[in-house]
XYZ file of C-alpha atoms in Angstrom:
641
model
C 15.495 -51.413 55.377
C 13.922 -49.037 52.669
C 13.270 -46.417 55.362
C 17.374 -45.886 55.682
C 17.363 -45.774 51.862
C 17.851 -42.046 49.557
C 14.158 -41.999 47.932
C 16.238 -42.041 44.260
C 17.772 -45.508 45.339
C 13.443 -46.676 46.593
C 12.445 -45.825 43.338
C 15.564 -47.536 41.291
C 14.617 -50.725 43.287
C 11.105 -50.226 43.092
C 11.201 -50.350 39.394
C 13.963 -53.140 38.799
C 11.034 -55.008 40.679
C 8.575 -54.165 39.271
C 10.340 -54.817 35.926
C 11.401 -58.544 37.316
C 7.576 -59.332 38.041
C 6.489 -58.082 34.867
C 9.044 -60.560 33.150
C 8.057 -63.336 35.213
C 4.550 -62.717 35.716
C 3.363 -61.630 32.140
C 1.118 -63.900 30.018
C 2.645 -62.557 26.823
C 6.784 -63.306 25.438
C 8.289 -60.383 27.174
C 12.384 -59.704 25.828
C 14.704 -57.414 28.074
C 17.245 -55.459 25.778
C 19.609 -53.417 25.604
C 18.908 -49.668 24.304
C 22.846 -49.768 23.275
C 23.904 -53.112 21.110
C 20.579 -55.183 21.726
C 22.196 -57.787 23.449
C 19.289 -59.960 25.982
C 19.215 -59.193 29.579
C 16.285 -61.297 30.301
C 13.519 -62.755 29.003
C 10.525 -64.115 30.551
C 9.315 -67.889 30.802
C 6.600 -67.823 28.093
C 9.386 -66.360 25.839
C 11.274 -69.311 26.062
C 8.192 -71.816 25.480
C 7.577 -69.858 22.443
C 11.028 -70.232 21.523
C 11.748 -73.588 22.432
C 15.011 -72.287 24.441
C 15.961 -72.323 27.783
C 16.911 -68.305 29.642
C 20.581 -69.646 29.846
C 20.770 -69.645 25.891
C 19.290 -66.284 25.371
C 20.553 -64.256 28.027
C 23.626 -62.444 26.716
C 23.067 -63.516 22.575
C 22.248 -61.243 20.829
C 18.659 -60.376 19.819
C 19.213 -60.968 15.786
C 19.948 -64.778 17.041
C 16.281 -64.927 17.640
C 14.921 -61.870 15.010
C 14.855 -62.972 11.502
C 12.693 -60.051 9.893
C 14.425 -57.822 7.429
C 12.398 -54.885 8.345
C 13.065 -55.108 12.319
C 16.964 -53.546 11.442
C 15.139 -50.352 10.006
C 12.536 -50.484 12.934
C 15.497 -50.387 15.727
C 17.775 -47.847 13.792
C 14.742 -45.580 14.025
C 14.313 -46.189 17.954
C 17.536 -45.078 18.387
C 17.105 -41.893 16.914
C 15.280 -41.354 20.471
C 15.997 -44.533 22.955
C 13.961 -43.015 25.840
C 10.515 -42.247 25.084
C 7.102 -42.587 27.063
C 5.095 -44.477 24.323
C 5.518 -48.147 23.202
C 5.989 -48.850 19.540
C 4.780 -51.615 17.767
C 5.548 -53.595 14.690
C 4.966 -56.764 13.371
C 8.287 -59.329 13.124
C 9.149 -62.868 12.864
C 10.881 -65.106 15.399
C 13.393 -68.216 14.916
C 12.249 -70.963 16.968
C 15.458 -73.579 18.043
C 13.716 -76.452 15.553
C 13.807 -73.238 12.414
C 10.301 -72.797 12.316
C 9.343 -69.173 12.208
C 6.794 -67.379 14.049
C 4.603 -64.182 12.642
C 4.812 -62.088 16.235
C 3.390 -58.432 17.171
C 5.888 -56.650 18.957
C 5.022 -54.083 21.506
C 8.208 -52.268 22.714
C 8.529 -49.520 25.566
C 11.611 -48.116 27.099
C 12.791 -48.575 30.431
C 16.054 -46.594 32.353
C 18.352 -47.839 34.937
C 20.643 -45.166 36.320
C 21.920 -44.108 33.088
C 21.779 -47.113 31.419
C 18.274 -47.495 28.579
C 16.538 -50.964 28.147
C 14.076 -51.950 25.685
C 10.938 -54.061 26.784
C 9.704 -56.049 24.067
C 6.530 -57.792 24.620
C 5.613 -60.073 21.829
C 2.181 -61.889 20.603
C 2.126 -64.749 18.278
C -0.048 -63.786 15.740
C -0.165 -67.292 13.517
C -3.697 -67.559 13.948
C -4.783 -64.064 13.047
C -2.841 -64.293 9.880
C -4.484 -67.340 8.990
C -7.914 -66.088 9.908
C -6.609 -63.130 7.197
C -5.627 -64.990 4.582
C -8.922 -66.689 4.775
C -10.943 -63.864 4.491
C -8.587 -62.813 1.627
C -9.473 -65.709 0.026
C -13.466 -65.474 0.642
C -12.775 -62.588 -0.978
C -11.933 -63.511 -4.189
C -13.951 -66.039 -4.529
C -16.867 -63.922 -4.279
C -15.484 -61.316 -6.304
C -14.780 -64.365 -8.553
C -18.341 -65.441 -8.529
C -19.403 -61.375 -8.806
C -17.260 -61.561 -11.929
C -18.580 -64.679 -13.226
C -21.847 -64.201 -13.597
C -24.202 -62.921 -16.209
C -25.734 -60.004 -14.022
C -24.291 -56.539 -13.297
C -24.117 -56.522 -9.193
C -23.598 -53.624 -7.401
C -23.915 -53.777 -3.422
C -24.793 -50.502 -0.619
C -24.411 -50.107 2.731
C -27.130 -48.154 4.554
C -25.609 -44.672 3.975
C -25.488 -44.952 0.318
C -21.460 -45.817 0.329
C -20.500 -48.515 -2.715
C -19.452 -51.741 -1.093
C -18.769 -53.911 -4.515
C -19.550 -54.323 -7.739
C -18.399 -56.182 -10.801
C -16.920 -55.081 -14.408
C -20.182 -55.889 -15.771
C -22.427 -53.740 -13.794
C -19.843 -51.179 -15.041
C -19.950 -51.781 -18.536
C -23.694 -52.004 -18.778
C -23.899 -48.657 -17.746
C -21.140 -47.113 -18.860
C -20.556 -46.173 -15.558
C -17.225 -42.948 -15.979
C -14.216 -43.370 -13.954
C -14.393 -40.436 -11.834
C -18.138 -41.234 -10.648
C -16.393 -45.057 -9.875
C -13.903 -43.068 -7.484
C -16.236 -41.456 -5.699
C -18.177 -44.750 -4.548
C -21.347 -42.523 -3.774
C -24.847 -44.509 -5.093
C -26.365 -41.461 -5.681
C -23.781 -40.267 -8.163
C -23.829 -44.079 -9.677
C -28.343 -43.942 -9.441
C -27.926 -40.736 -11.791
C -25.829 -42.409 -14.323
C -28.017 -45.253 -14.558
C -31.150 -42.318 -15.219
C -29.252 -40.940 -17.957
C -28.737 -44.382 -19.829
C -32.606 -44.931 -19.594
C -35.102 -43.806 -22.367
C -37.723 -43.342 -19.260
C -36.226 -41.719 -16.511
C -39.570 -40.976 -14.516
C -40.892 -44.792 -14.468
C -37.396 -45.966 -13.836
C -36.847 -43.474 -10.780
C -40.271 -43.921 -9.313
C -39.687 -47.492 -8.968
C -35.637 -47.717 -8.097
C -35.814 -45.080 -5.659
C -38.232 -46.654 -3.477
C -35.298 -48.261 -1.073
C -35.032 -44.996 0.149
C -38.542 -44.595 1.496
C -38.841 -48.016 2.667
C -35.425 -49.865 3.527
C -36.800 -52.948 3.102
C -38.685 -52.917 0.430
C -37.855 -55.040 -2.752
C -37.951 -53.468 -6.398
C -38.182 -54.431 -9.795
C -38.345 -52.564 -12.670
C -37.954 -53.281 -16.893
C -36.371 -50.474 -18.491
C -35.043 -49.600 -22.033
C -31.939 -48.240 -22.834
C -31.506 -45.348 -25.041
C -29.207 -47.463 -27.458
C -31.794 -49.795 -28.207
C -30.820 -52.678 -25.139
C -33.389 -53.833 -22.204
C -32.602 -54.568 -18.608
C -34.278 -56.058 -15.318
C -33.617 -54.022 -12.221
C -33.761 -55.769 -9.810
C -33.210 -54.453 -5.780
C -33.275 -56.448 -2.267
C -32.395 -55.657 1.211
C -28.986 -57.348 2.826
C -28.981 -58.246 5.815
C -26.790 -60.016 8.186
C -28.055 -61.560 11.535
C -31.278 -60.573 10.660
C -29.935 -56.982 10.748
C -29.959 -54.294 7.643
C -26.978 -54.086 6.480
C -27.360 -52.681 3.203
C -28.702 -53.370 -0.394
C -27.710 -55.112 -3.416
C -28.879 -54.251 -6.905
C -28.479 -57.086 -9.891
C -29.159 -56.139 -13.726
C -29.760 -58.425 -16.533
C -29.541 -58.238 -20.129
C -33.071 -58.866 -21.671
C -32.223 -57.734 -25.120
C -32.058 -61.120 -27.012
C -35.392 -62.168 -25.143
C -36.929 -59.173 -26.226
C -35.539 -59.471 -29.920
C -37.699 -62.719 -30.089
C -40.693 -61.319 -28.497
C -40.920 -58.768 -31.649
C -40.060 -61.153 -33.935
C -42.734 -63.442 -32.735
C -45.160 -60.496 -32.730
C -44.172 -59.800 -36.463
C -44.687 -63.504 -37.442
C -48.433 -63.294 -35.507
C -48.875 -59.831 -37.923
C -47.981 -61.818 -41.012
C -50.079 -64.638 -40.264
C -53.261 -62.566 -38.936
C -53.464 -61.038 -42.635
C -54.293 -64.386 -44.261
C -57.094 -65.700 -42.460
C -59.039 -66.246 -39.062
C -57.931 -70.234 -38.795
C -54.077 -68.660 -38.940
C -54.568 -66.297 -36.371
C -55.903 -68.984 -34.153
C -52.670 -70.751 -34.877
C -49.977 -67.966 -34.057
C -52.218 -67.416 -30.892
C -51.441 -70.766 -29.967
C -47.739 -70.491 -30.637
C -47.251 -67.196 -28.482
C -48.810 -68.931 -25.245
C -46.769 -71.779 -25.902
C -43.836 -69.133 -25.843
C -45.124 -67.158 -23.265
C -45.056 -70.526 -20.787
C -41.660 -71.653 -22.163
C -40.401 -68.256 -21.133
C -42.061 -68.496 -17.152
C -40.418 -71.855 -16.697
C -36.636 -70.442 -17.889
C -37.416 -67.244 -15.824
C -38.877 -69.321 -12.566
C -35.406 -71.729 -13.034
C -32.427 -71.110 -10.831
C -29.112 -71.330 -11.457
C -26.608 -73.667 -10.450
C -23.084 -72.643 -8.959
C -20.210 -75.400 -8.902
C -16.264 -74.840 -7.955
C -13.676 -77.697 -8.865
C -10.219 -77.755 -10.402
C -8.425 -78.791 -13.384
C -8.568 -82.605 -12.505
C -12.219 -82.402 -12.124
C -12.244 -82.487 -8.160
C -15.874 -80.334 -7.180
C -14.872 -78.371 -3.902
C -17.866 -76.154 -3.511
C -21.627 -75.908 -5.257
C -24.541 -74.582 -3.903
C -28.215 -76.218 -3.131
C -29.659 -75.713 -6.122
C -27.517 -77.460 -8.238
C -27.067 -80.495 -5.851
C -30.909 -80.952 -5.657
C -31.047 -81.038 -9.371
C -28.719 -83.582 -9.594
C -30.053 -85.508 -6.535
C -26.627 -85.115 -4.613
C -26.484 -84.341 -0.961
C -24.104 -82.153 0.730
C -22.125 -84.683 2.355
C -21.600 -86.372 -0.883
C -19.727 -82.851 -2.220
C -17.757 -82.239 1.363
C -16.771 -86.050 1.358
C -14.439 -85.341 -1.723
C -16.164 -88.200 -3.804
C -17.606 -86.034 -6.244
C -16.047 -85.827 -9.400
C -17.242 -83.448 -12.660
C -15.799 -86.071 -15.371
C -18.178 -88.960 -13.329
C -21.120 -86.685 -13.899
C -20.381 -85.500 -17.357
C -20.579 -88.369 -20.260
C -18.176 -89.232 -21.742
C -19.152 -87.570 -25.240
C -19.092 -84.311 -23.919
C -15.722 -84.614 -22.230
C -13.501 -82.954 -25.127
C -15.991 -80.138 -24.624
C -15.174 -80.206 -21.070
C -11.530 -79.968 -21.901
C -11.791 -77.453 -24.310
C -13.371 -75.091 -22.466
C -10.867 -75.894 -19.369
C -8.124 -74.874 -22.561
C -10.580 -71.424 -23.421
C -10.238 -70.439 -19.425
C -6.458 -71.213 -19.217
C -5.989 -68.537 -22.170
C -9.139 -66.169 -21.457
C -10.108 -66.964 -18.419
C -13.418 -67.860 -19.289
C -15.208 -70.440 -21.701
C -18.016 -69.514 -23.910
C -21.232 -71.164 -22.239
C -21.932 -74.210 -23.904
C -24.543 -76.881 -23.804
C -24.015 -80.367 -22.064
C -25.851 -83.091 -20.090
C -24.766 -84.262 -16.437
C -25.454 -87.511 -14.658
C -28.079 -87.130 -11.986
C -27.708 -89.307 -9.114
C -29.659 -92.326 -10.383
C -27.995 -92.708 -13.646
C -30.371 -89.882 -15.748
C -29.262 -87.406 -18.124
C -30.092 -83.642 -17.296
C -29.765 -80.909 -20.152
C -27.869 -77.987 -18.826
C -25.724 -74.687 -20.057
C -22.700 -74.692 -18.737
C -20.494 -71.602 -18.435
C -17.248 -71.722 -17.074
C -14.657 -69.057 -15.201
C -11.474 -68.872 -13.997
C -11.694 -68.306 -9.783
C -9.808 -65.330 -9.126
C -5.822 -65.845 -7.234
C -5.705 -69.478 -8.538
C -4.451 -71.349 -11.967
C -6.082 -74.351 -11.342
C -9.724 -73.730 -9.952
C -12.616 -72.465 -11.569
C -16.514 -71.580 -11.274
C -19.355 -72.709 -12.941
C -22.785 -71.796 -13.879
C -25.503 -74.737 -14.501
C -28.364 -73.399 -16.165
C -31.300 -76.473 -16.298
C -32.736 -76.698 -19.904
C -35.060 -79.448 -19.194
C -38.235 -77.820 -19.478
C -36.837 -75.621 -22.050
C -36.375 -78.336 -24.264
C -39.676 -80.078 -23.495
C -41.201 -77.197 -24.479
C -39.162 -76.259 -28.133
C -40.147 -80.079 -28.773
C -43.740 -78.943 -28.348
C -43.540 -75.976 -30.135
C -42.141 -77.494 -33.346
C -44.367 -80.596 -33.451
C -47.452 -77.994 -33.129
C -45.731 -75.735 -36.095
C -45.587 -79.183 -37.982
C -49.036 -80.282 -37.719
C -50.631 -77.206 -38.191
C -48.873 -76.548 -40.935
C -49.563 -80.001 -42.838
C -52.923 -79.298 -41.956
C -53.119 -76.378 -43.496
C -51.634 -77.399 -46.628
C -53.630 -80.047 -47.943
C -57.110 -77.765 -47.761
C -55.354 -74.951 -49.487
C -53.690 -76.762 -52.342
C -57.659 -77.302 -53.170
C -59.096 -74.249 -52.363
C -55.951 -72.561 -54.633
C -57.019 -75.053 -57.617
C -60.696 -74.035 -57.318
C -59.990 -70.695 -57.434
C -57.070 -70.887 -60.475
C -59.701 -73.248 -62.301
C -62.584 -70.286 -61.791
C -60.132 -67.466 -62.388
C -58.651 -68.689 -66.109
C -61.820 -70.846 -66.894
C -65.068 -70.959 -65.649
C -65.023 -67.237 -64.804
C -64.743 -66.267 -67.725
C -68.242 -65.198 -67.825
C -68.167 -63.596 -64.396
C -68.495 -59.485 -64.255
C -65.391 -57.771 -63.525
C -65.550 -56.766 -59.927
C -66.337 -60.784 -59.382
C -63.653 -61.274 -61.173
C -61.038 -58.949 -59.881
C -61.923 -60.777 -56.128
C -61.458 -64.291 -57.574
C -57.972 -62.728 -58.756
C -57.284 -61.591 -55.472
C -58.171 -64.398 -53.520
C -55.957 -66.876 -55.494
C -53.243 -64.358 -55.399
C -53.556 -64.697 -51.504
C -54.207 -68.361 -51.172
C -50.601 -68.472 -53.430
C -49.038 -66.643 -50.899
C -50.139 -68.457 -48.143
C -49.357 -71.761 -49.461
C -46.043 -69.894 -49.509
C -45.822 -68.756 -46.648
C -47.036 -72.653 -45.349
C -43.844 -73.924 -46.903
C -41.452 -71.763 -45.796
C -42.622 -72.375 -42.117
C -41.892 -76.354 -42.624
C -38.850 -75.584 -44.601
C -37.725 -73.986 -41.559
C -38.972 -76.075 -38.820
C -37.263 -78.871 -40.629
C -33.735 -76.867 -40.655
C -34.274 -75.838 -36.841
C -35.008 -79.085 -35.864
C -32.330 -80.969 -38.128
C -34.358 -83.345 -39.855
C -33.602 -81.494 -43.117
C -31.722 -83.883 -45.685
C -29.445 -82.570 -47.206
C -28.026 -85.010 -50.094
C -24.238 -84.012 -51.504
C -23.613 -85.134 -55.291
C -21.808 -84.080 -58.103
C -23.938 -82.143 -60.126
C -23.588 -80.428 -63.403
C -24.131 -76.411 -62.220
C -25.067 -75.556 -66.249
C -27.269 -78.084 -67.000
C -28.933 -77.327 -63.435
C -28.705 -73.382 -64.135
C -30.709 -73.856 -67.091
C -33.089 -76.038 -65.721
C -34.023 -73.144 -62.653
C -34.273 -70.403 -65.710
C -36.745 -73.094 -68.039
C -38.579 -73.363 -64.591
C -39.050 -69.639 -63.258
C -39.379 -68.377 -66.729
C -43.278 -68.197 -66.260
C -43.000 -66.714 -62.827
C -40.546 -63.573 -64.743
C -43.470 -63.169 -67.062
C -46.023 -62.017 -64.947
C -43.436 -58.850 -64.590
C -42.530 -58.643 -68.566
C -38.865 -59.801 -67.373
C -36.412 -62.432 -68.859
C -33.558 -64.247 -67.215
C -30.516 -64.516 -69.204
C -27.569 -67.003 -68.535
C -24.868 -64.605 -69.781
C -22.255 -66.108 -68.837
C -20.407 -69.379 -67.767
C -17.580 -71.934 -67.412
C -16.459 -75.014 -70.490
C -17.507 -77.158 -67.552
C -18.996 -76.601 -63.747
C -19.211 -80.098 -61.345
C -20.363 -78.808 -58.070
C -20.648 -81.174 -54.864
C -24.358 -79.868 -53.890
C -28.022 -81.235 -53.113
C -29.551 -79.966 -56.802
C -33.102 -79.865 -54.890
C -31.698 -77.264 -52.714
C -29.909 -75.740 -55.586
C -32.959 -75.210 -57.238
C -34.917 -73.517 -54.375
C -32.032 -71.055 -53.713
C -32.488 -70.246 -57.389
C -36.018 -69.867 -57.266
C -35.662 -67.390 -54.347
C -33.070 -65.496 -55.616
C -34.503 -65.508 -59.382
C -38.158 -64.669 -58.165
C -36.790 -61.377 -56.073
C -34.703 -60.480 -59.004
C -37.956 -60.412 -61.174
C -39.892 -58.531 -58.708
C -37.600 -55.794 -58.245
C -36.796 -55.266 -62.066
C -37.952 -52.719 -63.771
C -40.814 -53.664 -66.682
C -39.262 -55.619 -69.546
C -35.977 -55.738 -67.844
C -33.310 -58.710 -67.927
C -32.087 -60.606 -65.112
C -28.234 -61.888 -65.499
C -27.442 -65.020 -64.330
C -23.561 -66.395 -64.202
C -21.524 -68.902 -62.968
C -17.811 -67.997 -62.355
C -14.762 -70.056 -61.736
C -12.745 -69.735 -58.403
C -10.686 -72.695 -58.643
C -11.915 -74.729 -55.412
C -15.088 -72.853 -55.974
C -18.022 -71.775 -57.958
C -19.579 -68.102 -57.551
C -23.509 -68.358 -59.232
C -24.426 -64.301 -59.399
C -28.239 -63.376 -60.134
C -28.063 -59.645 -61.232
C -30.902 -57.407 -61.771
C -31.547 -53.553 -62.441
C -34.190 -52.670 -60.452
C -34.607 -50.534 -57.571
C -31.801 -52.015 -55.341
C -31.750 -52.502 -51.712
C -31.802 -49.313 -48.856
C -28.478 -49.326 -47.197
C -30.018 -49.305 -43.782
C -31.957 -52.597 -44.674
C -28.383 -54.567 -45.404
C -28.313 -55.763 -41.996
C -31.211 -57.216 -42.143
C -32.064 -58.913 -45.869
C -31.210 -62.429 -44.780
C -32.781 -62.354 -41.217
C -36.395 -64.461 -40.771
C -39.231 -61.786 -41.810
C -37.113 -59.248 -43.383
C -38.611 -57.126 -45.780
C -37.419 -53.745 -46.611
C -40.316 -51.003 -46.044
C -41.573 -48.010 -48.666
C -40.834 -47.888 -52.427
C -41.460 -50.570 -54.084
C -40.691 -53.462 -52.015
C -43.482 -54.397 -49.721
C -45.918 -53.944 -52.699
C -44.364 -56.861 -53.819
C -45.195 -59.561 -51.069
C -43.788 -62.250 -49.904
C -42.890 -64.012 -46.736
C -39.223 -62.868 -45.812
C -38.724 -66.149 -45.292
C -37.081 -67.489 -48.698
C -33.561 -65.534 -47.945
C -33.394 -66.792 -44.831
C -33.660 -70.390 -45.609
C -31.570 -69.548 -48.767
C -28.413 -69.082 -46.590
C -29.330 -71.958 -44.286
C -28.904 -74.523 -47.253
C -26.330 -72.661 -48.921
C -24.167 -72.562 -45.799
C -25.376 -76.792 -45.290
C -23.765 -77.175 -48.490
C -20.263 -75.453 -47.399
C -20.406 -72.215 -49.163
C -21.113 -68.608 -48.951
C -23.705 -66.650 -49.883
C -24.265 -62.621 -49.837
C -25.025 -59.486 -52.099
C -23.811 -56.035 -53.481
C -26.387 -53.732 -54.278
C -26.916 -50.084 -55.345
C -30.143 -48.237 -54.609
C -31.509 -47.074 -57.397
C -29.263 -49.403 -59.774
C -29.901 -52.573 -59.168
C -28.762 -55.834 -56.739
C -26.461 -58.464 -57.542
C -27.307 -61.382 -55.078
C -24.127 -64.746 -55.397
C -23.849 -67.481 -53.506
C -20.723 -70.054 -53.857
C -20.760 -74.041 -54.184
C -17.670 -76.761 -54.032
C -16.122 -77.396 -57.135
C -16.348 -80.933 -57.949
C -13.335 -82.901 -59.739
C -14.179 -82.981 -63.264
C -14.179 -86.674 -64.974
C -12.489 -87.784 -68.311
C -14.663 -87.608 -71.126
C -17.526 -84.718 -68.938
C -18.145 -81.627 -70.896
């Protein structure tokens, strides 16, 4: 019959058939509409499954009974700008199914003419599944930028042609990494920066750049930072599928660990200057250092995820082996971080849940969990908010087991040795006061001025012997600390009647110049007094040759201010910082000629701040130093003077 047909009226048919099979035939929701009020001219048979409707019910509505998207009025106002075109055009919608449920659907739309008359084919794709699959990646995500954020390294990660992939705020502000370099997510430009920070840029770049020689080479490097800080550089390859993918670079903070190392070092110079049997025990104390810092360095950390309630949802393998968990435990949903935390530590736990609802994150803090067969585990616990979510947060389980093994070592060996040494230097400082002011009288004077010498040092080490226990005890908490009402005069007087032969030696006096009718202080008068003796023995040292040392008490109401004033040299201004840190003595002038452990400060402020008060210092170089420290005022009792 075709061959009696015009070719125009073959092809019209042609089409409308092809059109029909298309509709009937297609594996996707195909909509026929049309160009001029979107009414539905047909629809094919997966359109209706989709829809739950049968063709009768959406032939001839209109298409808005099944589009619910705001955006699709703007998308077909545009279309009609031009109703015929060659193209299809696609945009995402949403469909009303007949129970109200509505469907996230990719629309691909062509045109399609009939005579005169323009329809619109709209084939349509439910895309539930791939916005799911989104939204989970979304949320993968954040929680590894929350975890990036979280943690106590700077992280920056590469992809093989140098491009920046991600890295955190702390990476950032370790370097002081500038805004425009951040925009331009180039390594190179980010490598530099990190050069410029370092106070040796050769050694650093020798050892960071090797990645680009050999892509799979690991590298670690310890650098200083021009303003005084020290970092661990640490790069390894990425790879996914056993395939490069890139490289990540983490940085740590090493400053505080390196702040002990010298301080150590100073305490091993102190102690090599007094004899050969002290030197052998500071040697002993850095390798007991040196292995407590391999086992914190060697220890991993542990990652755990849970919400408010205390539900865990995620942790990692380290942490469940340390607490003897395993993995089907955690995906069961029977694990629980108030179960595994005792119950002492659980206001901690809840205020550092309060600390992330206002900050975010908690200060770290130190805890014990529940391993699984009933045993307690030290750990330091730091806590973050996860990133997108109010009630879910991340934490960091640092193990302090061996850590605290080995500070429990370290102080019991500081204890012993320093008993030890005590008892055969209390004789050999006897002997040698007993030949100095008696029996050596008769001895010729370069004898002599080595006797005087050798008791001056077996003084100071004596000192130096106490101060260590005083503050191993303090460290350790097994110093006593007894709070009475005491009389602050009668007490004053007592510490000027008993360092009144130490002032000698320098031709200085103390002087109480001034105090209160009456002056009750709540303190521990045995700690009193060896604040007093610190303070009272510096002033002497640093006064000037038959000077005067001022001593006061003042009234503050609730408190008592106790002032020790000399005029001596006074205290450098960039040695402030420092005057009540362990080992701190000021260098030059007349200050190291003066010995001393730079120790009694130090434990000075420990008992002062025991005793709730304050203690500090004004001072004027070249004037003098006014050290005060303040004590509770005690409620004075009928008939007391």
């Amino acid at each position: 019959m075709s061959e009696n047909l015009p070719r125009s009226e073959v092809t019209t048919l042609l089409g409308a058939g092809l059109l029909q099979h298309i509709i009937n035939y297609s594996r996707d929701a195909v909509i026929v509409v049309s160009s001029g009020d979107l009414t539905i001219c047909d629809v094919a048979q997966k359109t209706c499954s989709m829809l739950g409707r049968s063709r009768e019910e959406l032939i001839g509505a209109h298409l808005s009974t099944v589009e619910c998207s705001l955006q699709d009025l703007f998308f077909w106002d545009d279309i009609r700008q031009a109703p015929e075109f060659i193209d299809s055009r696609t945009a995402e919608s949403e469909w009303l199914t007949s129970d109200g449920r509505v469907l996230p659907i990719e629309k691909r739309v062509s045109s399609f003419k009939n005579h005169t008359d323009i329809f619109w084919v709209i084939h349509a794709e439910d895309i539930t599944n791939k916005r799911q699959v989104s939204e989970e990646q979304i949320h993968l995500a954040s929680q590894l930028q929350s975890s990036l954020e979280a943690t106590a390294e700077g992280i920056l990660s590469i992809d093989l042609r140098g491009n920046v992939i991600n890295l955190n705020r702390r990476f950032i502000a370790m370097w002081n990494i500038p805004e425009e370099v951040l925009m331009g997510r180039q390594v190179d430009a980010i490598v530099a920066c990190m050069q410029a920070r370092c106070d040796d840029t050769i050694n650093f770049s020798s050892n960071l750049l090797r990645y680009k020689a050999e892509s799979e080479a690991e590298t670690a490097d310890q650098v200083s930072i021009l303003d005084g800080r020290y970092f661990d550089v640490v790069s390894k390859p990425e790879f996914y599928r056993d395939q490069l993918i890139g490289r990540v670079f983490s940085v740590r903070d090493i400053t505080d660990m390196k702040t002990v190392e010298n301080n150590l070092t100073q305490m091993r110079d102190v102690a090599e200057l007094a004899n050969q049997e002290k030197t052998r025990m500071l040697d002993a104390v850095r390798i007991s250092e040196s292995r407590l810092r391999r086992l914190v360095n060697s220890s991993l950390v542990g990652i755990i995820e849970g919400d408010n309630s205390g539900q865990l949802v995620e942790a990692n393998d380290v942490l469940l082996h340390l607490l003897g968990y395993p993995r089907e435990a955690l995906e069961s949903g029977t694990l629980n971080f108030y179960s595994m935390i005792p119950s002492i530590y659980h206001h901690d736990y809840r205020l550092a849940l309060d600390e992330i609802a206002l900050n975010s994150q908690a200060q770290p803090f130190e805890t014990e969990l529940i391993n699984s067969n009933g045993g307690l585990i030290p750990v330091m616990l730091g806590m973050a908010r996860l990133e997108g979510s109010d009630d879910e947060w991340v934490g960091f389980v640092l193990d302090l087991t061996e850590q605290k093994k080995a500070d429990k070592i370290k102080s019991e060996f500081i204890a012993v040795v320093s008993h030890e040494l005590r008892t055969p230097l209390t004789s050999i400082r006897g002997a040698l006061g007993l030949l100095e002011h008696s029996v050596g009288a008769d001895f010729p004077p370069k004898l002599m001025q080595l006797l005087k010498i050798a008791h001056k040092n077996s003084q100071r080490l004596g000192t130096l012997v106490n101060d260590l226990l005083d503050i191993e005890k303090l460290v350790s908490g097994k110093m006593d600390i007894s709070m009475n009402r005491i009389d602050l005069i009668k007490l004053t007087q007592q510490a000027i009647e008993a360092n009144a032969p130490y002032a000698q030696q320098f031709g200085v006096k103390y002087e109480f110049v001034s105090f209160p009718a009456n002056a009750w202080g709540i303190c521990d008068a045995d700690r009193v007094m060896q604040v007093y003796a610190n303070l009272m023995s510096n002033a002497a040292k640093f006064s000037h040759p038959n000077g005067v040392v001022d001593i006061r008490i003042i009234d503050q109401s609730d408190m008592f201010r106790i002032e020790v004033e000399d005029k001596g040299h006074g205290i450098p201004k960039e040695f402030h910082d420092r005057v009540f840190m362990k080992f701190a003595q000021a260098d030059g002038g007349n200050t190291r000629k003066q010995g001393g452990t730079g120790l009694g400060l130090n434990i000075s402020k420990t008992f002062v701040e025991k005793m709730g008060g304050n203690i500090g210092f004004e001072s004027i170089e070249g004037q003098g130093t006014t050290f005060w420290f303040t004590l509770t005022a005690g409620v004075r009792r009928h008939g007391e003077r």
